[in-house]
Amino acid sequence: MGAEFVALSLPPILIGICVAVACALPGNFLLLRRQALIGDAISHVVLPGIVVAFLLTGVVATGPMLIGAAGAAVVAVVAIEVIRRLGRIEAGAAMGVVFTAMFAGGVLLLERSDTSNVHLDVEHALFGNLESLIWLDATGWGSLVDPASLAGLPVELPRMALALGLVALFLWLFWRPLAMSTFDEGFARGMGLRTGPLGLALVVVSAIAAVAAFDAVGSIIVIAMFICPAAAARMMTNRLDHQVAWSAVFAALSAIVGYVLAGYGPLWIGASASVSAAGMIATVSGLILALAAIAGPHRKAVQ
Amino acid sequence: MLADALLLQLGYNATLVTIGATLLGMAAGVAGTFLFLRKRALVSDAISHATLPGVGLAFMVMVALGGDGRALPGLLLGAGVSAALGLLCVQWLTARTRLGEDAAIGAVLSVFFGFGVVILTVIQTMTAGRQAGLEGFLLGSTAGMLRSDAVLLAVAAALVLALVMLLRRPLELASFDSGYAQAAGWSLARIDLAMMGIVLVVTVVGLKVVGLILIVALLIVPAVTARFWTDRTDHVVLIAGAVGGLSGYAGAALSAVAPALPTGPIIVLVGFALFLVSLLVSPGRGLLASVVMHHRYQRRVHMRQGLLALAQGQPIFEALTRRLLHRAGLILPDGVATATGQAAAAKALLDETRWSIVRMDQSFAAAATRYDGLTPIEDVLTPDQLREVDARIDAPQVVA
């Protein structure tokens, strides 16, 4: 656990924790509002946005990709609303139509365009590549306080940390109104809160977390982390603040255990190569959810 | 080339695949309608994503047994088993814990898919077996399909379609009026089980053609498209079947021409194009129809208000109203009513007067609810009732 760990495993684990917690925090509110599948929809529609941004600029750069992804998310939200209102179609079905069509469009655009010289393909978008985010400048634990080698950290780490900070700041600032409008929207409106913009802000913050994470780790972790930690935490307690704390713990635990199992687990049983860290983190979060669903103190529906 | 593909002239395999995709699309459209009407459309997303670990494990088992691991029946069997497991998890989480169905769907979808990816990476490191082609299950690939696989696909799709058609009646009943279905002696739980079973089979058969990420579209899009064209359950089912079949057929044909592209997205986009057309031009719910209806309504309101103003001798300043009245030959360009205009105005005023009496009288309460300022009262009341109303008009209004 020396220099090699700091260079190869520490950055991906930290990025994984940031991603997991940044998605799990808003996931709590989405879960309670019965909007859990928004994470699923966002992670699908982000693909065409990123592809279009790449086709327009010709480079894989964070700025244009974030703008493209945000644009795609807005297009999706508007399209879902239009279909729901015009066709009087149930929201779930409208969502299904929009996100599959946009994802299909993104895949075809991607396959039709020449992206062979850049790191952009469907598999990458789905699975990400957490293992490749290594810190080559690190020589040991001492590098953590050495500015010169800190500059060589994978850019995803500060970016994800920033996204996590943004999400946490949003929840801290709007905690009371969010809680109120989540549990009793009528009451919140009666108290003079503007619940519509607040709900939209929650979706936007979730989208920011999803897009930032998507770039680093692919969409599986994003969907899993929006739902599984929050759902497991829901079985542990009836208090919102406790639930959010539990979900952050579960998310961080999934990231650490998942990464370690993926990276070192195969070696323990004698295999030579590691397996997908993103997939393993999602699997571990699912196992935590299963345990909570079987034995959590508050797993039963309220009678 | 495309014409050849559409006319099934691209060889035996391509033809089989196209026919299979058409049948599959029809079965998915019909089955998806019931799912959609029962408001459980997204359950199929969980089912389809849950197939991935099954495909991977089946591959590993077949390699361990000495095969090359690519036998389609084995892979589909594995997919079916793990999809059923995923469906059970969704049902269990929804029924036994406090989680809602949406959270259960999302959790199962992401965890099973994540586990499937882990298995795929394990397979990538295996030396035995020919793992190339497993990615085809993600987005569908029909290029270079083996003849036996194409036959399997076409036969399975035909069987699913037959099964759906066989079970159509109870499914229709349950999704249109579940209370009546129960009263008629059907077990709702069993019908739901049958529905999910069909969705599962459609998903598994569709894996190779559409791919597990997008097969949910084949189930949802045709039903939503059909909903724009009719309000009758039995018609929705048939139209959805037709839309699904058409997307499968056109998508598979297009994909036969462009073998480098994954099949699934093409089929989905063909279906989405049909949906967009319906959204725009369908009568009743379509965008165009709404706009036309809005304009027609606007014109009727303007005509009516203009006529009432004429009858009361008030000048009309509103440009649209003047234009409409002039075009109908009711007023002269300077705003003076013509003879027909005067008659129409008198009629409108009489109508309004009759309505005001009807609306003040409790005994006409039922008729009064039909008042919208536009409906002629003759459409609502009988001649006898009209005479009774007219008797109460104080002094007949004469329009000069």
CSV table of N, CA and C in Angstrom, one decimal, chain A residues 12-22 164 251-253 255-256:
chain,number,residue,atom,x,y,z
A,12,PRO,N,-8.8,6.9,-8.5
A,12,PRO,CA,-10.1,6.4,-8.9
A,12,PRO,C,-11.1,6.2,-7.8
A,13,ILE,N,-10.5,5.8,-6.6
A,13,ILE,CA,-11.4,5.6,-5.5
A,13,ILE,C,-12.0,6.9,-5.0
A,14,LEU,N,-11.2,8.0,-5.0
A,14,LEU,CA,-11.7,9.3,-4.6
A,14,LEU,C,-12.7,9.8,-5.6
A,15,ILE,N,-12.4,9.6,-6.9
A,15,ILE,CA,-13.4,10.0,-7.9
A,15,ILE,C,-14.7,9.2,-7.7
A,16,GLY,N,-14.5,7.9,-7.5
A,16,GLY,CA,-15.7,7.1,-7.3
A,16,GLY,C,-16.6,7.6,-6.1
A,17,ILE,N,-15.9,7.9,-5.0
A,17,ILE,CA,-16.6,8.4,-3.9
A,17,ILE,C,-17.4,9.7,-4.2
A,18,CYS,N,-16.6,10.6,-4.9
A,18,CYS,CA,-17.3,11.9,-5.2
A,18,CYS,C,-18.5,11.7,-6.1
A,19,VAL,N,-18.3,10.8,-7.1
A,19,VAL,CA,-19.5,10.5,-8.0
A,19,VAL,C,-20.6,9.9,-7.2
A,20,ALA,N,-20.3,8.9,-6.4
A,20,ALA,CA,-21.4,8.2,-5.7
A,20,ALA,C,-22.1,9.1,-4.8
A,21,VAL,N,-21.4,9.9,-4.0
A,21,VAL,CA,-22.1,10.8,-3.1
A,21,VAL,C,-22.8,11.9,-3.8
A,22,ALA,N,-22.2,12.5,-4.8
A,22,ALA,CA,-22.9,13.6,-5.6
A,22,ALA,C,-24.2,13.1,-6.2
A,164,LEU,N,-19.6,17.7,-6.5
A,164,LEU,CA,-20.1,17.3,-5.2
A,164,LEU,C,-20.4,18.5,-4.3
A,251,ALA,N,-23.3,5.2,-0.3
A,251,ALA,CA,-22.7,5.5,-1.6
A,251,ALA,C,-21.2,5.4,-1.5
A,252,ALA,N,-20.6,6.0,-0.5
A,252,ALA,CA,-19.1,5.9,-0.3
A,252,ALA,C,-18.6,4.5,-0.2
A,253,LEU,N,-19.4,3.7,0.6
A,253,LEU,CA,-19.0,2.3,0.9
A,253,LEU,C,-19.1,1.5,-0.4
A,255,ALA,N,-18.6,2.7,-3.4
A,255,ALA,CA,-17.5,3.1,-4.3
A,255,ALA,C,-16.2,2.4,-3.8
A,256,ILE,N,-15.9,2.4,-2.5
A,256,ILE,CA,-14.7,1.9,-2.0
A,256,ILE,C,-14.7,0.4,-2.2
